[in-house]
JSON list of C-alpha atoms in Angstrom, two decimals:
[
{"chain": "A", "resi": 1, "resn": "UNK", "atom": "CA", "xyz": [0.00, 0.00, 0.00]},
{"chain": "A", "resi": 2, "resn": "UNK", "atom": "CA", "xyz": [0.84, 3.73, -0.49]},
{"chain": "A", "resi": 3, "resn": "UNK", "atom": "CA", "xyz": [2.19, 5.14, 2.60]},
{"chain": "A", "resi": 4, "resn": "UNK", "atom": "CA", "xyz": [1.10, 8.71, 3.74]},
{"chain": "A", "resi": 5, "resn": "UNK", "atom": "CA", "xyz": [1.60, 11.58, 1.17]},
{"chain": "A", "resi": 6, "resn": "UNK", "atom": "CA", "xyz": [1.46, 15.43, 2.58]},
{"chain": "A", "resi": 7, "resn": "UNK", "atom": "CA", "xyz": [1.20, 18.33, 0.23]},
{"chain": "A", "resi": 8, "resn": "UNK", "atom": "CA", "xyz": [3.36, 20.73, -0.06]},
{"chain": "A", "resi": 9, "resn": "UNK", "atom": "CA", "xyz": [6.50, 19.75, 1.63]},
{"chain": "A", "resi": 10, "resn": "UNK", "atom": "CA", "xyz": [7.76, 22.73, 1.73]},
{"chain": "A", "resi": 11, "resn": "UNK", "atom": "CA", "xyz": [6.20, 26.46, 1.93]},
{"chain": "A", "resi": 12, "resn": "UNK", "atom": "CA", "xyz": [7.33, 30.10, 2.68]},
{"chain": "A", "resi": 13, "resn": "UNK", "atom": "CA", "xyz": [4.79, 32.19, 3.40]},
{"chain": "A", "resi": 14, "resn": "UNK", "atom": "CA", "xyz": [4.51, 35.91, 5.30]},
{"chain": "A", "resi": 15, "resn": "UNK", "atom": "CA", "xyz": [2.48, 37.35, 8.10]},
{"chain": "A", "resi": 16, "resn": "UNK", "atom": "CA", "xyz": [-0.75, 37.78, 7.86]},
{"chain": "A", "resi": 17, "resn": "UNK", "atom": "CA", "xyz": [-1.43, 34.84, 5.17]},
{"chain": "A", "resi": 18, "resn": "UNK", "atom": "CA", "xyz": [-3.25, 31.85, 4.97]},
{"chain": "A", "resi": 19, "resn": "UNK", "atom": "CA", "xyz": [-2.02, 28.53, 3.71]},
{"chain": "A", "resi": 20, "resn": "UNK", "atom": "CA", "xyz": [-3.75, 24.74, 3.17]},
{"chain": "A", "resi": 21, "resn": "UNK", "atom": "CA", "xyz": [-1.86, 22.06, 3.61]},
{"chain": "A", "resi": 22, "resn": "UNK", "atom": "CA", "xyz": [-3.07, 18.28, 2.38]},
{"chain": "A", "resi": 23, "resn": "UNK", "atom": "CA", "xyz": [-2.50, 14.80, 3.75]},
{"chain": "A", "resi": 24, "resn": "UNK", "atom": "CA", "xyz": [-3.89, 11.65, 1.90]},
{"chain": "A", "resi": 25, "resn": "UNK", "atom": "CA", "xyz": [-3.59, 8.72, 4.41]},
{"chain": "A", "resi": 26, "resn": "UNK", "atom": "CA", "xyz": [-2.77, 5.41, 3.46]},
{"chain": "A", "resi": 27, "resn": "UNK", "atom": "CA", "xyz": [-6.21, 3.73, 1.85]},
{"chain": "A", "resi": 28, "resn": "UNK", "atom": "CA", "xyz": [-8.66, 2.07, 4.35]},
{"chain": "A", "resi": 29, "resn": "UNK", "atom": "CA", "xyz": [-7.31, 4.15, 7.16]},
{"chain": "A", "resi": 30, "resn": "UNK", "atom": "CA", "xyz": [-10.49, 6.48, 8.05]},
{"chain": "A", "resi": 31, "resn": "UNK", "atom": "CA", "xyz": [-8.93, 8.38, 11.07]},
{"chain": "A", "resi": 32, "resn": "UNK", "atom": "CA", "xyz": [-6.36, 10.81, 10.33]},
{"chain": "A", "resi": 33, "resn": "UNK", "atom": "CA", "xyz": [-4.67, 13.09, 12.96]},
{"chain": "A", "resi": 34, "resn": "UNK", "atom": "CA", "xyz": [-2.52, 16.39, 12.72]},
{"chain": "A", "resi": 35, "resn": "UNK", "atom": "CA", "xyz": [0.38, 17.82, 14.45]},
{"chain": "A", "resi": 36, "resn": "UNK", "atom": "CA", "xyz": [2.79, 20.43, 15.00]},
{"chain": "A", "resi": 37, "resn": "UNK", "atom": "CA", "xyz": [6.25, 19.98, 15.39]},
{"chain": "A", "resi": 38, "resn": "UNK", "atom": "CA", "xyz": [9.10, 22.72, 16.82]},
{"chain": "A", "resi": 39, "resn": "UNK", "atom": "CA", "xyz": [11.87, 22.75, 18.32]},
{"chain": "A", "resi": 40, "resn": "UNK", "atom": "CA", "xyz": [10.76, 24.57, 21.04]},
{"chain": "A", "resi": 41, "resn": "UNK", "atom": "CA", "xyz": [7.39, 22.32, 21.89]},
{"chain": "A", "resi": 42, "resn": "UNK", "atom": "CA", "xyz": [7.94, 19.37, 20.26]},
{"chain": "A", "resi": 43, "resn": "UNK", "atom": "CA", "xyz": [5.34, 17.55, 18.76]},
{"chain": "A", "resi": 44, "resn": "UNK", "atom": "CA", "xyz": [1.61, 18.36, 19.72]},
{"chain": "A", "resi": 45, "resn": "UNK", "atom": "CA", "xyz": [-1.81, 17.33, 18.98]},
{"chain": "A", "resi": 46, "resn": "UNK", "atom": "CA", "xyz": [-3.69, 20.04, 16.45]},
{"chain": "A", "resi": 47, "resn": "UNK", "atom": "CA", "xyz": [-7.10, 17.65, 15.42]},
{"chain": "A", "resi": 48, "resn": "UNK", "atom": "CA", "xyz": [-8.02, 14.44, 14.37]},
{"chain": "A", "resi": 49, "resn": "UNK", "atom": "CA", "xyz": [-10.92, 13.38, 11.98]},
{"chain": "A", "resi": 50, "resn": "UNK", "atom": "CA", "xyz": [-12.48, 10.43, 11.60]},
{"chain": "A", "resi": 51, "resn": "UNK", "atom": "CA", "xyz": [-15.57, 9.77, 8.95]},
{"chain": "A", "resi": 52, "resn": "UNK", "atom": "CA", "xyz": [-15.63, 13.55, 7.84]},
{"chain": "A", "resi": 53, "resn": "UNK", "atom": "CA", "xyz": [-16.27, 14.71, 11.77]},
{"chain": "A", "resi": 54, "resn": "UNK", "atom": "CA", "xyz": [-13.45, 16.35, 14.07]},
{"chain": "A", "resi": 55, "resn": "UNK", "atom": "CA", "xyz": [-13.66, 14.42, 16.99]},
{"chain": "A", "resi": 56, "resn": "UNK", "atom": "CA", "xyz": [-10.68, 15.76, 19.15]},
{"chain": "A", "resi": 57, "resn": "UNK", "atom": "CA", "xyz": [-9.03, 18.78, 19.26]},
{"chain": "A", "resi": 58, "resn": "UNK", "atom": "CA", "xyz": [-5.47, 20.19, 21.00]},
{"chain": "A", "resi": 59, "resn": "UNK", "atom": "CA", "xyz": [-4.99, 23.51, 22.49]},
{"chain": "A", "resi": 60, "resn": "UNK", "atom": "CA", "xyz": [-4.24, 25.45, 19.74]},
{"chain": "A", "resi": 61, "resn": "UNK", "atom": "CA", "xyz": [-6.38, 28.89, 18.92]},
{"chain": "A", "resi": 62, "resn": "UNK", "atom": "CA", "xyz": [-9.28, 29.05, 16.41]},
{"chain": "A", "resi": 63, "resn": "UNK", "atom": "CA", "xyz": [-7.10, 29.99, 13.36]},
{"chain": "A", "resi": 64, "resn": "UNK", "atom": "CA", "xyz": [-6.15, 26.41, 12.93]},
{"chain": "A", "resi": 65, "resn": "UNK", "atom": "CA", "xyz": [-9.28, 24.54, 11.43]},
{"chain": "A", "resi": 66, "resn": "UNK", "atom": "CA", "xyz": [-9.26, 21.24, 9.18]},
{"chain": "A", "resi": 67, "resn": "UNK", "atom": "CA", "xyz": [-11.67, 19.37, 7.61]},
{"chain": "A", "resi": 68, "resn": "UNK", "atom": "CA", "xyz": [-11.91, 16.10, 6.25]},
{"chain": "A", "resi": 69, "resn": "UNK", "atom": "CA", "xyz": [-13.62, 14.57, 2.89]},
{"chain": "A", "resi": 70, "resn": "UNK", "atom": "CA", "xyz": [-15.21, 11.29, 2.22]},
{"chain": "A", "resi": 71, "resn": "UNK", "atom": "CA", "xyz": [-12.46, 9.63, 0.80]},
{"chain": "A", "resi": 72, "resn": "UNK", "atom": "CA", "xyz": [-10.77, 10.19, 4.36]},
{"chain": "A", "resi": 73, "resn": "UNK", "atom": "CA", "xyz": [-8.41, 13.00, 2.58]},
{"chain": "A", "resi": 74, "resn": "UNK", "atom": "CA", "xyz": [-7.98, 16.03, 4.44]},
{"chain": "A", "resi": 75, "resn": "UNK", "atom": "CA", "xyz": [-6.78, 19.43, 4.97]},
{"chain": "A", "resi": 76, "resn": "UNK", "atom": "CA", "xyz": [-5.61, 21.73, 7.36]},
{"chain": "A", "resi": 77, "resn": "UNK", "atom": "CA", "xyz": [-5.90, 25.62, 7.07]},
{"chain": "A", "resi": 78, "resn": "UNK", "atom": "CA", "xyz": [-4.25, 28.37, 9.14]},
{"chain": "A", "resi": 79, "resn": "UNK", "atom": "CA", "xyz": [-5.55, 31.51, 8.90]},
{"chain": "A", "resi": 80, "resn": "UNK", "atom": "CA", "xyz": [-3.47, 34.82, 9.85]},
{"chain": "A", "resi": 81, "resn": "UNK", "atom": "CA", "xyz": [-0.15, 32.92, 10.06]},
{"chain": "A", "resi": 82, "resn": "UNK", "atom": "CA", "xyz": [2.20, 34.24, 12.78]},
{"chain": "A", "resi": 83, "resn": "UNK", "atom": "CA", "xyz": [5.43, 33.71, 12.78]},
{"chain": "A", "resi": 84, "resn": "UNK", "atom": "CA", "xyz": [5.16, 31.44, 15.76]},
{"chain": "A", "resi": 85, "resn": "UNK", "atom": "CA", "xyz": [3.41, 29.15, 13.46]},
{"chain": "A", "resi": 86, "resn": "UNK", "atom": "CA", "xyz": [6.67, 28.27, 11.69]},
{"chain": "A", "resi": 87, "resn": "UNK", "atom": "CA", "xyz": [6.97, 24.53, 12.02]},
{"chain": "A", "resi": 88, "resn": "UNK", "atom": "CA", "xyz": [6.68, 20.96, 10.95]},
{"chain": "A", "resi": 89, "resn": "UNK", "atom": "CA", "xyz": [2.87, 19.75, 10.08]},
{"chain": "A", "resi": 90, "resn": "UNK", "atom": "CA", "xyz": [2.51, 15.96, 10.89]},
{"chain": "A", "resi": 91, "resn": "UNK", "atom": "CA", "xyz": [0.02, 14.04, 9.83]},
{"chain": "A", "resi": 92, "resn": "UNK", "atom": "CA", "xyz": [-1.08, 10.83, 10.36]},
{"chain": "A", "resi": 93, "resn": "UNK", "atom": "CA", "xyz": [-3.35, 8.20, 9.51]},
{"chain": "A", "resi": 94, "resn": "UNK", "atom": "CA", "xyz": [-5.19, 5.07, 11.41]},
{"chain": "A", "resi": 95, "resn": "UNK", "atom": "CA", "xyz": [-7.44, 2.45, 10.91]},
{"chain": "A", "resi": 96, "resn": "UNK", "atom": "CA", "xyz": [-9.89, 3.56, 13.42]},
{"chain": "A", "resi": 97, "resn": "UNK", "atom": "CA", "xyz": [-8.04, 6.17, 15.85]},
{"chain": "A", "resi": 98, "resn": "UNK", "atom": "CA", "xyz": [-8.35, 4.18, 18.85]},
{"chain": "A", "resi": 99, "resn": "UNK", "atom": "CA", "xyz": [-4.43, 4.39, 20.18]},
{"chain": "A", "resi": 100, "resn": "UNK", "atom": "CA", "xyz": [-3.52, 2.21, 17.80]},
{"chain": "A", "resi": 101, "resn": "UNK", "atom": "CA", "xyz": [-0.56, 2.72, 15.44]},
{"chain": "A", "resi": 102, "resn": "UNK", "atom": "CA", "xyz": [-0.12, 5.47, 13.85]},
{"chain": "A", "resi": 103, "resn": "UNK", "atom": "CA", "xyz": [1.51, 5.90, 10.22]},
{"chain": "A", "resi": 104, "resn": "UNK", "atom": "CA", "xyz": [2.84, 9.17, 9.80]},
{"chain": "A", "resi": 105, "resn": "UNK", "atom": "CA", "xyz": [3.52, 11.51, 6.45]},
{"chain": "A", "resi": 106, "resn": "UNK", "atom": "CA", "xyz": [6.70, 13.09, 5.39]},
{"chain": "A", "resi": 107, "resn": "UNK", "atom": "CA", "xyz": [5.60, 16.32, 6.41]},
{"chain": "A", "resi": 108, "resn": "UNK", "atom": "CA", "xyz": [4.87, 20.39, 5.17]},
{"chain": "A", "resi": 109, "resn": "UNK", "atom": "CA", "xyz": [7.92, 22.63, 6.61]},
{"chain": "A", "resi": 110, "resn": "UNK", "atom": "CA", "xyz": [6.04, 25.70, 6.70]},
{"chain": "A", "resi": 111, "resn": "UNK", "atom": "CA", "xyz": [8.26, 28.78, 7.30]},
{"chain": "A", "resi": 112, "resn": "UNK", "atom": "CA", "xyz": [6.65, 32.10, 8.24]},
{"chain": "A", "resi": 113, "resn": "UNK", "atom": "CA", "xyz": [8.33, 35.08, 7.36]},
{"chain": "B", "resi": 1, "resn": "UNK", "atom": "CA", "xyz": [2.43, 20.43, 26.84]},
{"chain": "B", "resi": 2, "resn": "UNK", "atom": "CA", "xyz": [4.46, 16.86, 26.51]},
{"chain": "B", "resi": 3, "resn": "UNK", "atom": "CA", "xyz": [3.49, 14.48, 28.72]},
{"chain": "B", "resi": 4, "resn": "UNK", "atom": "CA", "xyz": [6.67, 12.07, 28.43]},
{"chain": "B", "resi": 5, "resn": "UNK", "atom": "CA", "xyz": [9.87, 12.90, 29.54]},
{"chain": "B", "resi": 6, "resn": "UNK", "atom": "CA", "xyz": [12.81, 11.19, 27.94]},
{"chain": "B", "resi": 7, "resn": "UNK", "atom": "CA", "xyz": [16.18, 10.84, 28.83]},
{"chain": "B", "resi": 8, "resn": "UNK", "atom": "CA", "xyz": [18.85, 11.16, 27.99]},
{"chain": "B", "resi": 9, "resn": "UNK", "atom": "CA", "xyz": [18.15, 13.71, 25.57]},
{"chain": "B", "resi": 10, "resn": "UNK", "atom": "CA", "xyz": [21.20, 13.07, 23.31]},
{"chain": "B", "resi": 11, "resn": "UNK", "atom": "CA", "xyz": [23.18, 9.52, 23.39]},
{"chain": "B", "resi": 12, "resn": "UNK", "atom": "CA", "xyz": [26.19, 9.03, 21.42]},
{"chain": "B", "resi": 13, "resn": "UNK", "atom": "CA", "xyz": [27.72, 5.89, 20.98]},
{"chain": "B", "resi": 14, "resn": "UNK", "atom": "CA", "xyz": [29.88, 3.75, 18.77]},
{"chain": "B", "resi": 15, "resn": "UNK", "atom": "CA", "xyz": [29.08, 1.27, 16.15]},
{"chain": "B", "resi": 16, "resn": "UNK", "atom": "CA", "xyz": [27.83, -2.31, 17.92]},
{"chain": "B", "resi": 17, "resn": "UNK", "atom": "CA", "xyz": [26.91, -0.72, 21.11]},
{"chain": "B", "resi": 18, "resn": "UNK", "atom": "CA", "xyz": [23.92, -0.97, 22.62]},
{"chain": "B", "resi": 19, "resn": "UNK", "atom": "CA", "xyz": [21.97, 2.19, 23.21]},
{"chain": "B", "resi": 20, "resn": "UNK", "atom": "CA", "xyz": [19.23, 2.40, 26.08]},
{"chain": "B", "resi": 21, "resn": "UNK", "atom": "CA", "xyz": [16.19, 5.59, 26.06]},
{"chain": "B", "resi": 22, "resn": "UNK", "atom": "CA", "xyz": [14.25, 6.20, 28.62]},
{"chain": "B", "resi": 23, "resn": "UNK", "atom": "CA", "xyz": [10.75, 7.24, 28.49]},
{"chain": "B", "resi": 24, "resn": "UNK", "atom": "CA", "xyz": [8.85, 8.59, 31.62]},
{"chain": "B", "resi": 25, "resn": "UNK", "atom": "CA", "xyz": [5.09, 9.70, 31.33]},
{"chain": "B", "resi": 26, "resn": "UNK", "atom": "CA", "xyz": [2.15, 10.93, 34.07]},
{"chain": "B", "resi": 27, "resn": "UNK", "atom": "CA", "xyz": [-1.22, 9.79, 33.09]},
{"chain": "B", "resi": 28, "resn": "UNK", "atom": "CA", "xyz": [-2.68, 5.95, 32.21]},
{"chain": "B", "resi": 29, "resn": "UNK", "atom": "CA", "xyz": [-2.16, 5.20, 29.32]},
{"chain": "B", "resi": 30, "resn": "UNK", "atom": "CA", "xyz": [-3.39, 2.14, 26.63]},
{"chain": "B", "resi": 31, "resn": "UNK", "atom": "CA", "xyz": [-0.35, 1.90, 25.28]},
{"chain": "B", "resi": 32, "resn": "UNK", "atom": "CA", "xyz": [3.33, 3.29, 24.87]},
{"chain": "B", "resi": 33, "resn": "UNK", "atom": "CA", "xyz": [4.56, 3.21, 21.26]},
{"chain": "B", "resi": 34, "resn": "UNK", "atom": "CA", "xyz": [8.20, 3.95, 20.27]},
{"chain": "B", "resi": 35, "resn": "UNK", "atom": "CA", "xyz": [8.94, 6.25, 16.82]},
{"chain": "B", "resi": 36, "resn": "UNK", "atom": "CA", "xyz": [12.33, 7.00, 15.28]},
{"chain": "B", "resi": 37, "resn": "UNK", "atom": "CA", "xyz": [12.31, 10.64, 12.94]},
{"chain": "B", "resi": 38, "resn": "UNK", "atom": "CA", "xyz": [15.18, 10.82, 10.74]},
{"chain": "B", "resi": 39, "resn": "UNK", "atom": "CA", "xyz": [16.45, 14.79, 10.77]},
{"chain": "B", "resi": 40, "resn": "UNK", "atom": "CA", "xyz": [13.22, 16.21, 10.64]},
{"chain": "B", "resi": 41, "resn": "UNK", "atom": "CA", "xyz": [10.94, 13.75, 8.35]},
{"chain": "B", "resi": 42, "resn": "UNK", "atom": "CA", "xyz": [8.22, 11.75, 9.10]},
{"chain": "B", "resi": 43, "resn": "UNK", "atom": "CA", "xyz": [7.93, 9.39, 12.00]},
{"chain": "B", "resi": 44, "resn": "UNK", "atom": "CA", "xyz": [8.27, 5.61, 11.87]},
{"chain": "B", "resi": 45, "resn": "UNK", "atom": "CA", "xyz": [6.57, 3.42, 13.95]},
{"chain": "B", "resi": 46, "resn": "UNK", "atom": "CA", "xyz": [9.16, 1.03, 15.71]},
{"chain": "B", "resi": 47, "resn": "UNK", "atom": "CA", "xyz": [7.10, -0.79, 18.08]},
{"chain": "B", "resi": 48, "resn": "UNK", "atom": "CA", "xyz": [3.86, -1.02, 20.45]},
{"chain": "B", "resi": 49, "resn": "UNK", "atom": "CA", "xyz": [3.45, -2.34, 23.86]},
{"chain": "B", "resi": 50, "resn": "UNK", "atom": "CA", "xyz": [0.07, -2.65, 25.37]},
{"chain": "B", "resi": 51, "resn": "UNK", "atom": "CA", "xyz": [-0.39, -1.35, 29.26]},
{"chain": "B", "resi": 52, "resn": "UNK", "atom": "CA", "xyz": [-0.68, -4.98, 30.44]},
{"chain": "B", "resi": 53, "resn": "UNK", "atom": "CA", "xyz": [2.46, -6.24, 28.74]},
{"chain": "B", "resi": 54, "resn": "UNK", "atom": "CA", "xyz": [5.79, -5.40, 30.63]},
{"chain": "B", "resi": 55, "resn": "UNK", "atom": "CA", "xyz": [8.34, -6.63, 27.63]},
{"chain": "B", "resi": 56, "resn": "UNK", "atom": "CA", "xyz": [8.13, -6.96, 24.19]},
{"chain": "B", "resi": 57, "resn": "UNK", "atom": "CA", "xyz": [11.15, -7.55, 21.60]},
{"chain": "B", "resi": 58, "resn": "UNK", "atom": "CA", "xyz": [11.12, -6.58, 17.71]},
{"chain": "B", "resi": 59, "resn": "UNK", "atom": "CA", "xyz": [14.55, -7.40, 16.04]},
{"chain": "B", "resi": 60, "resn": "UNK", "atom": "CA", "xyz": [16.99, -6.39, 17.88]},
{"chain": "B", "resi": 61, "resn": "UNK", "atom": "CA", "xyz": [14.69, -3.57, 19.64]},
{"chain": "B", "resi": 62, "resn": "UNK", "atom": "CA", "xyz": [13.42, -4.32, 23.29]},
{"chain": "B", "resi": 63, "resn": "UNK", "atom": "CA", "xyz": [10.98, -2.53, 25.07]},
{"chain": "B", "resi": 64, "resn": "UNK", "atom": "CA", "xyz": [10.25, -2.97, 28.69]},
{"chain": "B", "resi": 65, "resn": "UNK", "atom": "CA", "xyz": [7.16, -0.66, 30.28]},
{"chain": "B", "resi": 66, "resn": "UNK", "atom": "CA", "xyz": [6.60, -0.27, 34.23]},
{"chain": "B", "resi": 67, "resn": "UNK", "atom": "CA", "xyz": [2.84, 1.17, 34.44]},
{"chain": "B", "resi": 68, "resn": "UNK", "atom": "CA", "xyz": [3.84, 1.55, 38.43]},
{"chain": "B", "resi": 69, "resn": "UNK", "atom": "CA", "xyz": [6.63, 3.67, 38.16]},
{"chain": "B", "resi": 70, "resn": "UNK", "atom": "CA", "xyz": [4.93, 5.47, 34.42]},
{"chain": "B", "resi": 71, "resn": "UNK", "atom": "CA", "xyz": [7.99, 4.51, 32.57]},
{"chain": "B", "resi": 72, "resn": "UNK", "atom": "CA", "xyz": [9.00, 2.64, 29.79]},
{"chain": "B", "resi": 73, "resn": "UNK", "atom": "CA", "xyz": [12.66, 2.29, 28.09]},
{"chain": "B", "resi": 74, "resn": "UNK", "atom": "CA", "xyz": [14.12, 1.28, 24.45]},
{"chain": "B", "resi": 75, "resn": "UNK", "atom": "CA", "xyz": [17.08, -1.11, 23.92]},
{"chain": "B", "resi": 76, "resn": "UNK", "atom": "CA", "xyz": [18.31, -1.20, 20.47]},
{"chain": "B", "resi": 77, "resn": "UNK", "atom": "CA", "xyz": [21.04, -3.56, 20.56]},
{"chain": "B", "resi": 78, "resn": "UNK", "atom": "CA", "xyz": [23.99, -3.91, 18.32]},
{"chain": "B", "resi": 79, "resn": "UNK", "atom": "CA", "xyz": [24.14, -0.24, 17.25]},
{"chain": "B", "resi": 80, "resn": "UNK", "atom": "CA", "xyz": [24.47, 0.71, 13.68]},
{"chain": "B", "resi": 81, "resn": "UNK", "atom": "CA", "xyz": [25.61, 4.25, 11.84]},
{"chain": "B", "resi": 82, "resn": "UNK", "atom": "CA", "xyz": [22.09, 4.17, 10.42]},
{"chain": "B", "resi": 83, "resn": "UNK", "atom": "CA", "xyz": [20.46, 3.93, 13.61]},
{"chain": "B", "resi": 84, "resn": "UNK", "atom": "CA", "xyz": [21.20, 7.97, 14.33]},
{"chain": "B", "resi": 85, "resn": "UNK", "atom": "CA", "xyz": [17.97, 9.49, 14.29]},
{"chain": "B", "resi": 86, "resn": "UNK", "atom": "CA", "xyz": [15.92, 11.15, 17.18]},
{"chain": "B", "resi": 87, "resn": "UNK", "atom": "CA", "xyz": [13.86, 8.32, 19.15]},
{"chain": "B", "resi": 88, "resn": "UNK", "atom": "CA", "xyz": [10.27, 9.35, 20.75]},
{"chain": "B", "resi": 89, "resn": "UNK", "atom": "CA", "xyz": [8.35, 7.56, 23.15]},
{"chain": "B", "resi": 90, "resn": "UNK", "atom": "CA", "xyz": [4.49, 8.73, 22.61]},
{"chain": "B", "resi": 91, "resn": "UNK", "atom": "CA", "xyz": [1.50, 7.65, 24.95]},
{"chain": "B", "resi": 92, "resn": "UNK", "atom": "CA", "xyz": [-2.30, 6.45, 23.93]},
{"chain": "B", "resi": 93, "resn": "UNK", "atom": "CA", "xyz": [-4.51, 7.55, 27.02]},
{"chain": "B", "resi": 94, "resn": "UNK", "atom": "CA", "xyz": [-6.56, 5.02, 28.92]},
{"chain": "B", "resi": 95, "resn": "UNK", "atom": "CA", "xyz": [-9.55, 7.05, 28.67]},
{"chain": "B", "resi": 96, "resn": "UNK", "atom": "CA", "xyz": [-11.85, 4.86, 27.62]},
{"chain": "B", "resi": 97, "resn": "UNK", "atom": "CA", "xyz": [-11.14, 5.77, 24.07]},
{"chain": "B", "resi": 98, "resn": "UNK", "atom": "CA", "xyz": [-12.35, 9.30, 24.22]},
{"chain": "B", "resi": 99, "resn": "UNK", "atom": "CA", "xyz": [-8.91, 10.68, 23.32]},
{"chain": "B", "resi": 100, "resn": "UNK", "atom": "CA", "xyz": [-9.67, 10.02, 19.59]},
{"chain": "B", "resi": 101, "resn": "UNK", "atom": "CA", "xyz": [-6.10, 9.91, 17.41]},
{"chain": "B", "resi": 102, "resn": "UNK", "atom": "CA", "xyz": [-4.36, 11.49, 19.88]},
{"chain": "B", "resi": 103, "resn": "UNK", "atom": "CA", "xyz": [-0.77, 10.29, 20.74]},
{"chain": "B", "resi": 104, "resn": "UNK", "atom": "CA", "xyz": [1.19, 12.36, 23.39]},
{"chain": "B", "resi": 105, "resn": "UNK", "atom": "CA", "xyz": [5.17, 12.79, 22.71]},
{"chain": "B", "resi": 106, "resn": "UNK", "atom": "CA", "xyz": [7.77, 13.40, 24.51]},
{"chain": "B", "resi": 107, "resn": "UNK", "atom": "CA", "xyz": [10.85, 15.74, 23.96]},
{"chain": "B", "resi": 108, "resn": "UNK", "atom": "CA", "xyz": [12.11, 12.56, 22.59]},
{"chain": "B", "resi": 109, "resn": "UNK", "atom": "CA", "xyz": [16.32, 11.32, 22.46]},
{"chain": "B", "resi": 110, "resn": "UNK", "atom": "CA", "xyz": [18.89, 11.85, 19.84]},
{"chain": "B", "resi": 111, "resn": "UNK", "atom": "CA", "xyz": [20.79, 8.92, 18.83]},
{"chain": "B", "resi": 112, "resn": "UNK", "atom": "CA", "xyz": [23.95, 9.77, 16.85]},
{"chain": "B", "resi": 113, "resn": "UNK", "atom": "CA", "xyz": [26.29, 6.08, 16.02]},
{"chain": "B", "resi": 114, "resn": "UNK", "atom": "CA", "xyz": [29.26, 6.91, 15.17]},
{"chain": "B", "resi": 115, "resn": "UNK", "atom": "CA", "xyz": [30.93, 3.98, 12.64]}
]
């Protein structure tokens, strides 16, 4: 099977911005989950979706938002990038999202400028 | 925030040595899985061990997990150069299963072999 494909890998954008960022998990896996990697925090939890529904969320503020479509693709959007927001976007994909094992993309480096 | 702490946070080592990672975390859990990122790609999934298992080999990786002290640790015997990567320990919540596709990390351990 294909593993876990993220588009872009790589993006510059500037204050202020938006960007979209795409992860197609590997196929049968419904449950896909996002997250943000820095040096600073490490890796944390943005969203996962399962069956087109978010169904748990990290502590991040409102201008991160994904969505998910019914062929278990989905995107991520941040709106009003900061330049905090410079990091490493995960994301994964599971069978069912119950703790089990994840299989994780190569990743967007998104660099805020 | 990260629940796991891992130490130490950088290991270096030579060739055919075996390298030990610790992995310490707060909350239950349903199980403690091990993932290896190679300078800043993806993760790979190296190995899973439930909350009621205490030891469980894969190759020449061994994991032991204490759920009464909240700690697990890695063993990769036999070293290799192309075993450098960064090493995290990440935690599935006991919650009952309400923690949908959420894995917790932890600040995770650099491995550099040296040849």
């Amino acid at each position: 099977k294909a593993g876990v494909t993220q588009t872009p890998r790589y993006l510059i954008k500037t204050r202020g911005q938006q960007v979209t960022l795409s992860c197609s998990p590997i196929s049968g896996h419904r449950s896909v989950s996002w997250y943000q990697q820095t040096p600073g925090q490490g890796l944390q939890f943005l969203f996962e979706y399962f069956s087109e529904t978010q169904r748990n969320k990290g502590n991040f503020p409102g201008r991160f938002s994904g969505r998910q479509f019914s062929n278990s693709r989905s995107e991520m959007n941040v709106s009003t990038l900061e330049l905090g927001d410079s990091a490493l976007y995960l994301c994964a994909s599971s069978i069912q999202g119950y703790g089990e094992t994840q299989y994780f993309g190569p990743g967007t480096r998104l660099l805020v400028l | 925030s990260q629940q796991g702490e891992e130490d130490p946070q950088a290991l270096s080592i030579q060739e055919g040595e075996n390298a030990t990672m610790n992995c310490s975390y707060k909350t239950s859990i349903n199980n403690l899985q091990w993932y290896r990122q190679n300078s800043g790609r993806g993760l790979v999934h190296l190995i899973l061990i439930r909350s009621n298992e205490r030891e469980k080999h894969s190759g020449r990786l061994r994991v032991t997990l204490d759920t009464s002290k909240k700690s697990s640790s890695l063993l990769i015997t036999a070293s290799r150069a192309a075993d450098t990567a960064s090493y995290f320990c990440a935690t599935a919540p006991g919650d009952g299963g309400t923690s949908y596709g959420k894995l917790t990390f932890g600040q995770g351990t650099i491995l550099t072999v040296h040849p």
